[in-house]
Short mmCIF file of C-alpha atoms and ligand atoms in Angstrom, two decimals:
data_model
loop_
_atom_site.label_atom_id
_atom_site.label_comp_id
_atom_site.label_asym_id
_atom_site.label_seq_id
_atom_site.Cartn_x
_atom_site.Cartn_y
_atom_site.Cartn_z
CA UNK C 1 -134.48 41.83 97.18
CA UNK C 2 -134.14 40.20 93.97
CA UNK C 3 -132.18 36.77 93.55
CA UNK C 4 -129.52 38.54 91.65
CA UNK C 5 -128.95 41.12 94.24
CA UNK C 6 -128.60 38.86 96.74
CA UNK C 7 -126.11 36.89 95.14
CA UNK C 8 -124.04 40.23 94.83
CA UNK C 9 -124.50 41.15 98.44
CA UNK C 10 -123.36 37.46 99.39
CA UNK C 11 -120.30 37.52 96.98
CA UNK C 12 -119.33 40.91 98.70
CA UNK C 13 -119.77 39.52 102.10
CA UNK C 14 -117.62 36.26 100.91
CA UNK C 15 -114.95 38.48 99.48
CA UNK C 16 -115.14 40.93 102.89
CA UNK C 17 -114.49 38.30 105.13
CA UNK C 18 -111.94 36.56 102.99
CA UNK C 19 -109.96 39.53 101.65
CA UNK C 20 -106.54 37.59 100.55
CA UNK C 21 -106.40 36.35 97.06
CA UNK C 22 -105.61 32.66 96.27
CA UNK C 23 -102.01 33.94 95.32
CA UNK C 24 -101.88 35.66 98.83
CA UNK C 25 -103.22 32.44 100.40
CA UNK C 26 -100.82 30.08 99.03
CA UNK C 27 -98.07 32.24 99.98
CA UNK C 28 -99.34 32.44 103.44
CA UNK C 29 -99.90 28.78 103.96
CA UNK C 30 -96.07 28.52 103.18
CA UNK C 31 -96.19 27.10 99.59
CA UNK C 32 -93.51 29.61 98.39
CA UNK C 33 -92.02 27.19 95.73
CA UNK C 34 -95.42 26.61 94.05
CA UNK C 35 -95.74 30.91 94.29
CA UNK C 36 -92.43 30.99 92.54
CA UNK C 37 -93.23 28.31 89.96
CA UNK C 38 -96.60 29.85 89.22
CA UNK C 39 -95.11 33.45 88.54
CA UNK C 40 -92.22 32.00 86.64
CA UNK C 41 -94.77 30.59 84.11
CA UNK C 42 -97.31 33.82 84.24
CA UNK C 43 -99.86 31.21 85.82
CA UNK C 44 -100.15 33.43 88.69
CA UNK C 45 -102.37 36.21 86.74
CA UNK C 46 -104.66 32.93 85.68
CA UNK C 47 -104.77 31.88 89.38
CA UNK C 48 -105.92 35.55 90.48
CA UNK C 49 -108.36 35.98 87.79
CA UNK C 50 -110.56 32.89 87.68
CA UNK C 51 -112.51 31.45 90.81
CA UNK C 52 -110.58 28.43 91.52
CA UNK C 53 -109.86 25.51 93.75
CA UNK C 54 -106.18 25.08 93.81
CA UNK C 55 -104.20 22.06 95.44
CA UNK C 56 -100.85 23.43 96.74
CA UNK C 57 -98.06 20.97 97.20
CA UNK C 58 -95.92 22.02 100.00
CA UNK C 59 -92.07 23.10 99.37
CA UNK C 60 -91.31 19.75 100.98
CA UNK C 61 -93.18 18.11 98.02
CA UNK C 62 -91.29 20.01 95.63
CA UNK C 63 -88.18 19.29 97.38
CA UNK C 64 -88.73 15.54 97.46
CA UNK C 65 -88.94 15.22 93.78
CA UNK C 66 -86.08 13.10 92.12
CA UNK C 67 -83.67 15.59 90.60
CA UNK C 68 -84.14 14.52 87.18
CA UNK C 69 -87.96 14.87 87.48
CA UNK C 70 -87.28 18.64 88.86
CA UNK C 71 -85.17 19.31 85.80
CA UNK C 72 -87.73 17.84 83.63
CA UNK C 73 -90.51 19.76 84.97
CA UNK C 74 -88.80 23.10 85.69
CA UNK C 75 -86.48 23.06 82.32
CA UNK C 76 -89.31 22.95 80.05
CA UNK C 77 -92.08 25.67 80.56
CA UNK C 78 -94.62 23.69 78.69
CA UNK C 79 -94.33 20.84 80.99
CA UNK C 80 -94.12 23.11 84.12
CA UNK C 81 -97.32 24.69 82.96
CA UNK C 82 -99.21 21.51 82.45
CA UNK C 83 -98.32 20.04 85.85
CA UNK C 84 -99.22 23.23 87.65
CA UNK C 85 -102.52 23.45 85.74
CA UNK C 86 -103.18 19.77 86.90
CA UNK C 87 -103.15 21.44 90.31
CA UNK C 88 -106.22 23.55 89.71
CA UNK C 89 -109.84 23.30 88.83
CA UNK C 90 -112.46 25.52 88.14
CA UNK C 91 -115.00 23.32 90.25
CA UNK C 92 -115.67 24.27 93.68
CA UNK C 93 -114.34 21.21 95.73
CA UNK C 94 -114.06 21.30 99.58
CA UNK C 95 -113.02 18.10 101.56
CA UNK C 96 -116.56 17.43 103.07
CA UNK C 97 -117.61 16.64 99.22
CA UNK C 98 -115.09 14.01 98.80
CA UNK C 99 -116.52 10.93 97.70
CA UNK C 100 -114.35 7.70 96.88
CA UNK C 101 -113.11 7.54 93.30
CA UNK C 102 -114.93 10.96 92.43
CA UNK C 103 -113.08 12.80 89.48
CA UNK C 104 -112.30 16.42 89.43
CA UNK C 105 -111.51 18.07 85.79
CA UNK C 106 -108.59 20.12 85.97
CA UNK C 107 -107.35 23.08 84.04
CA UNK C 108 -105.06 20.84 82.23
CA UNK C 109 -107.19 19.79 78.98
CA UNK C 110 -108.90 16.34 79.51
CA UNK C 111 -107.18 15.43 82.77
CA UNK C 112 -108.80 14.70 86.08
CA UNK C 113 -107.77 14.17 89.70
CA UNK C 114 -109.10 11.19 91.27
CA UNK C 115 -110.48 11.52 94.85
CA UNK C 116 -109.98 8.66 97.41
CA UNK C 117 -110.80 8.38 101.03
CA UNK C 118 -108.80 6.37 103.17
CA UNK C 119 -108.77 5.16 107.03
CA UNK C 120 -105.75 7.61 108.52
CA UNK C 121 -104.73 5.26 111.19
CA UNK C 122 -106.09 7.58 114.03
CA UNK C 123 -109.64 6.60 114.02
CA UNK C 124 -110.48 9.04 111.23
CA UNK C 125 -110.18 9.36 107.51
CA UNK C 126 -108.00 11.22 105.28
CA UNK C 127 -108.63 12.48 101.88
CA UNK C 128 -106.07 11.92 98.86
CA UNK C 129 -105.88 13.33 95.55
CA UNK C 130 -103.93 11.26 92.77
CA UNK C 131 -102.16 9.78 96.08
CA UNK C 132 -101.35 12.99 97.55
CA UNK C 133 -102.62 13.63 101.00
CA UNK C 134 -104.75 16.61 102.00
CA UNK C 135 -102.88 18.46 104.82
CA UNK C 136 -104.91 21.22 105.21
CA UNK C 137 -108.37 21.36 103.67
CA UNK C 138 -110.59 24.54 102.63
CA UNK C 139 -108.62 27.63 103.03
CA UNK C 140 -110.93 30.19 101.84
CA UNK C 141 -109.88 32.90 99.39
CA UNK C 142 -111.39 35.96 98.15
CA UNK C 143 -111.30 34.04 94.69
CA UNK C 144 -111.42 30.10 95.46
CA UNK C 145 -110.46 27.58 97.76
CA UNK C 146 -107.14 26.21 98.85
CA UNK C 147 -105.82 22.52 99.87
CA UNK C 148 -102.23 22.18 100.93
CA UNK C 149 -100.94 18.57 99.52
CA UNK C 150 -97.96 16.45 100.55
CA UNK C 151 -96.78 15.67 97.18
CA UNK C 152 -96.87 17.24 93.56
CA UNK C 153 -99.39 15.44 91.29
CA UNK C 154 -98.94 14.12 87.94
CA UNK C 155 -101.57 13.76 85.21
CA UNK C 156 -102.35 10.29 84.13
CA UNK C 157 -100.75 9.35 80.80
CA UNK C 158 -103.37 6.89 80.19
CA UNK C 159 -105.01 3.81 81.03
CA UNK C 160 -103.34 0.88 82.69
CA UNK C 161 -103.37 -0.54 79.16
CA UNK C 162 -101.54 2.58 77.92
CA UNK C 163 -99.09 2.59 80.63
CA UNK C 164 -98.10 -1.04 79.91
CA UNK C 165 -97.73 -0.39 76.31
CA UNK C 166 -95.74 2.75 76.64
CA UNK C 167 -93.14 1.11 79.04
CA UNK C 168 -90.14 -0.55 77.88
CA UNK C 169 -90.33 -2.52 80.97
CA UNK C 170 -93.54 -4.56 80.40
CA UNK C 171 -93.25 -5.93 76.89
CA UNK C 172 -94.02 -9.43 78.23
CA UNK C 173 -97.01 -8.45 80.14
CA UNK C 174 -98.37 -6.48 77.23
CA UNK C 175 -97.91 -9.78 74.82
CA UNK C 176 -99.88 -11.94 77.46
CA UNK C 177 -102.57 -9.25 77.89
CA UNK C 178 -103.12 -8.98 73.98
CA UNK C 179 -102.91 -12.90 73.98
CA UNK C 180 -106.20 -13.19 75.72
CA UNK C 181 -107.86 -9.87 74.24
CA UNK C 182 -107.62 -8.05 77.75
CA UNK C 183 -107.08 -4.97 76.44
CA UNK C 184 -110.31 -3.50 76.98
CA UNK C 185 -110.52 -4.76 80.76
CA UNK C 186 -107.21 -2.89 81.29
CA UNK C 187 -108.51 0.05 79.88
CA UNK C 188 -111.79 0.07 81.83
CA UNK C 189 -111.58 -1.65 84.98
CA UNK C 190 -111.37 0.88 87.83
CA UNK C 191 -108.87 -0.29 90.79
CA UNK C 192 -105.25 -1.14 91.27
CA UNK C 193 -102.93 -2.79 88.89
CA UNK C 194 -99.90 -4.41 89.67
CA UNK C 195 -97.50 -4.81 86.85
CA UNK C 196 -94.71 -7.41 87.00
CA UNK C 197 -91.54 -6.43 84.69
CA UNK C 198 -90.20 -8.39 81.79
CA UNK C 199 -87.33 -9.67 84.29
CA UNK C 200 -90.06 -11.07 86.62
CA UNK C 201 -91.70 -12.84 83.84
CA UNK C 202 -88.37 -14.47 82.75
CA UNK C 203 -87.87 -15.64 86.21
CA UNK C 204 -91.67 -17.16 86.28
CA UNK C 205 -91.12 -18.75 83.08
CA UNK C 206 -87.95 -20.48 84.36
CA UNK C 207 -89.74 -21.63 87.24
CA UNK C 208 -92.64 -23.06 85.29
CA UNK C 209 -89.83 -24.93 83.15
CA UNK C 210 -88.41 -26.29 85.97
CA UNK C 211 -91.75 -27.60 87.16
CA UNK C 212 -92.78 -29.05 83.81
CA UNK C 213 -95.70 -26.48 83.52
CA UNK C 214 -96.84 -24.79 80.19
CA UNK C 215 -99.31 -22.27 80.64
CA UNK C 216 -98.74 -20.92 77.17
CA UNK C 217 -102.54 -21.03 75.29
CA UNK C 218 -104.02 -21.66 78.53
CA UNK C 219 -106.67 -18.55 78.06
CA UNK C 220 -108.49 -19.38 81.43
CA UNK C 221 -105.20 -19.55 83.42
CA UNK C 222 -103.78 -16.40 81.81
CA UNK C 223 -106.91 -14.64 82.50
CA UNK C 224 -106.63 -15.75 86.26
CA UNK C 225 -103.19 -14.70 86.60
CA UNK C 226 -104.13 -11.40 85.11
CA UNK C 227 -107.09 -10.73 87.31
CA UNK C 228 -105.12 -11.57 90.34
CA UNK C 229 -102.98 -8.46 89.58
CA UNK C 230 -105.89 -6.38 90.13
CA UNK C 231 -107.57 -5.01 93.18
CA UNK C 232 -111.10 -3.64 93.05
CA UNK C 233 -110.02 -0.87 94.94
CA UNK C 234 -107.86 2.27 94.09
CA UNK C 235 -105.05 1.76 96.51
CA UNK C 236 -102.19 4.50 96.55
CA UNK C 237 -99.38 4.05 99.04
CA UNK C 238 -100.72 6.80 101.29
CA UNK C 239 -103.69 4.82 102.09
CA UNK C 240 -102.20 1.12 102.08
CA UNK C 241 -101.98 -0.79 105.19
CA UNK C 242 -100.51 -4.30 105.93
CA UNK C 243 -103.34 -6.65 105.29
CA UNK C 244 -105.20 -8.55 102.94
CA UNK C 245 -106.98 -7.00 100.09
CA UNK C 246 -109.61 -8.58 97.71
CA UNK C 247 -108.43 -9.01 94.13
CA UNK C 248 -110.87 -8.32 91.38
CA UNK C 249 -113.16 -10.93 90.33
CA UNK C 250 -112.21 -14.34 91.84
CA UNK C 251 -112.82 -13.92 95.42
CA UNK C 252 -109.18 -14.31 96.00
CA UNK C 253 -106.73 -11.79 98.15
CA UNK C 254 -103.39 -10.60 98.22
CA UNK C 255 -101.14 -9.94 101.10
CA UNK C 256 -99.78 -6.48 101.54
CA UNK C 257 -96.94 -5.73 103.83
CA UNK C 258 -95.93 -1.75 104.10
CA UNK C 259 -92.52 -1.50 105.74
CA UNK C 260 -91.45 1.10 108.16
CA UNK C 261 -88.71 2.11 105.70
CA UNK C 262 -91.22 2.91 103.12
CA UNK C 263 -90.92 -0.32 100.95
CA UNK C 264 -93.82 -2.58 100.31
CA UNK C 265 -94.42 -6.00 99.57
CA UNK C 266 -97.52 -7.56 97.65
CA UNK C 267 -97.21 -11.27 98.38
CA UNK C 268 -93.73 -12.33 97.64
CA UNK C 269 -92.99 -9.47 95.29
CA UNK C 270 -91.61 -6.13 95.92
CA UNK C 271 -92.95 -2.87 94.80
CA UNK C 272 -90.08 -1.29 92.61
CA UNK C 273 -92.00 1.67 91.43
CA UNK C 274 -95.24 2.92 93.12
CA UNK C 275 -98.06 5.21 92.82
CA UNK C 276 -98.18 5.68 88.79
CA UNK C 277 -101.70 7.39 87.99
CA UNK C 278 -103.68 5.78 85.32
CA UNK C 279 -106.89 7.24 84.34
CA UNK C 280 -108.70 4.25 85.55
CA UNK C 281 -106.87 3.96 88.75
CA UNK C 282 -103.18 3.34 90.24
CA UNK C 283 -100.54 1.14 88.77
CA UNK C 284 -97.52 -0.27 91.10
CA UNK C 285 -94.52 -1.94 89.21
CA UNK C 286 -93.76 -5.43 90.97
CA UNK C 287 -90.30 -7.36 90.42
CA UNK C 288 -92.21 -10.79 90.52
CA UNK C 289 -95.23 -12.34 89.10
CA UNK C 290 -98.25 -12.96 91.75
CA UNK C 291 -99.24 -16.45 91.55
CA UNK C 292 -103.05 -17.20 92.45
CA UNK C 293 -104.64 -20.24 93.64
CA UNK C 294 -104.79 -23.33 92.63
CA UNK C 295 -101.57 -22.50 90.89
CA UNK C 296 -99.71 -21.06 93.93
CA UNK C 297 -100.16 -24.89 95.82
CA UNK C 298 -99.91 -26.78 92.80
CA UNK C 299 -96.98 -25.17 90.99
CA UNK C 300 -95.04 -23.59 93.72
CA UNK C 301 -95.37 -25.54 96.91
CA UNK C 302 -96.62 -28.64 95.07
C1 NAG M 1 -84.89 9.48 86.65
O1 NAG M 1 -83.99 8.64 87.38
C2 NAG M 1 -84.37 7.34 87.82
C3 NAG M 1 -83.39 6.55 88.83
O2 NAG M 1 -82.25 6.69 88.14
C4 NAG M 1 -84.78 6.41 86.64
O3 NAG M 1 -85.17 5.15 87.20
C5 NAG M 1 -86.06 7.03 86.17
O4 NAG M 1 -86.42 6.72 84.90
C6 NAG M 1 -85.60 8.66 85.63
N1 NAG M 1 -86.76 9.45 85.05
C7 NAG M 1 -86.69 10.13 84.11
C8 NAG M 1 -88.02 11.02 83.62
O5 NAG M 1 -85.85 10.07 83.33
C1 NAG M 2 -91.05 21.09 75.90
O1 NAG M 2 -91.66 19.68 76.27
C2 NAG M 2 -92.79 19.68 74.92
C3 NAG M 2 -93.46 18.63 75.51
O2 NAG M 2 -92.91 17.49 75.61
C4 NAG M 2 -92.07 19.47 73.77
O3 NAG M 2 -92.79 19.33 72.71
C5 NAG M 2 -90.92 20.58 73.51
O4 NAG M 2 -90.23 20.53 72.57
C6 NAG M 2 -90.20 20.77 74.77
N1 NAG M 2 -89.32 22.24 74.49
C7 NAG M 2 -88.44 22.26 74.90
C8 NAG M 2 -87.46 23.58 74.57
O5 NAG M 2 -87.41 21.41 75.01
C1 NAG M 3 -86.89 -2.36 104.46
O1 NAG M 3 -87.59 -2.89 105.44
C2 NAG M 3 -87.78 -4.39 105.35
C3 NAG M 3 -88.28 -4.96 106.48
O2 NAG M 3 -87.69 -4.66 107.56
C4 NAG M 3 -86.47 -4.90 104.60
O3 NAG M 3 -86.72 -6.26 104.39
C5 NAG M 3 -85.89 -4.28 103.75
O4 NAG M 3 -84.66 -4.82 103.27
C6 NAG M 3 -85.78 -3.08 103.80
N1 NAG M 3 -85.39 -2.12 102.65
C7 NAG M 3 -84.64 -1.06 102.61
C8 NAG M 3 -84.44 -0.59 101.20
O5 NAG M 3 -83.98 -0.60 103.65
#
């Protein structure tokens, strides 16, 4: 048998054993909100015409979105189409192929899903895609593969630097990053970035002033502070556990506390907005500036 005819036979066998199409499997898995949205946008035809891997958020995942986000997505066909296209790839992705920080191109032009593998707290591993947990993996369909996930994914709007620059919460952080020419670091470093708000810097500045300390113009200290806000791993909340995490570059660590009610603390700071996807990792917004050693001892305690 020629290679070509063997492949045809194999394809036919696969189709026969998995008779249902992706759209049928999505419905069968209970992801009926996704089915409805795909039909509303006409993307159902695309899902059934190609050979795709689809990440299907559960109905709860859509229901749990804040109302204003739901309105923004469903009120604009272009945005809805973009969000849905971010949930499919023409690559074949099986859970067993997952490698930490692997990037999967999606049907939304120039966007990629980041894969992470975390400890599942039960002696096993969990696979996450842009911070969404894969609940059910590798459901075969006649024209692709389906994974059920626990959250709706959003494409990154840019690098850490871009996210800081486009937010009106972080004008001071942007000024500080620019003052030491750290833009390229925040564009390229893959990991986690904790971004304090302007209010956090205001309180920090007042604290320094009360201690008679001035860090302005001290580039070494400024870089140490910025580095202390970065982890060398991509830590979405789904994979976070209470404990110590190594920061980037200086061998220091941050204390992470995950509370049962879903809130999180990084040292003394509260995460006030978490899991913002970036092209180079994940960003979390903090209400307080993190203070590395030796400054924590000399300024805060001393
Ligand atoms: C949605 O509402 C929340 C809480 O009121 C607000 O913080 C957030 O900026 C809003 N998002 C959008 C996209 O309007
Ligand atoms: C939908 O969103 C796109 C992208 O943000 C925007 O360009 C377009 O004007 C919006 N359409 C409507 C009808 O609001
Ligand atoms: C969540 O739990 C922590 C620790 O018990 C507590 O300090 C915090 O106030 C709680 N936050 C909310 C919003 O319930």
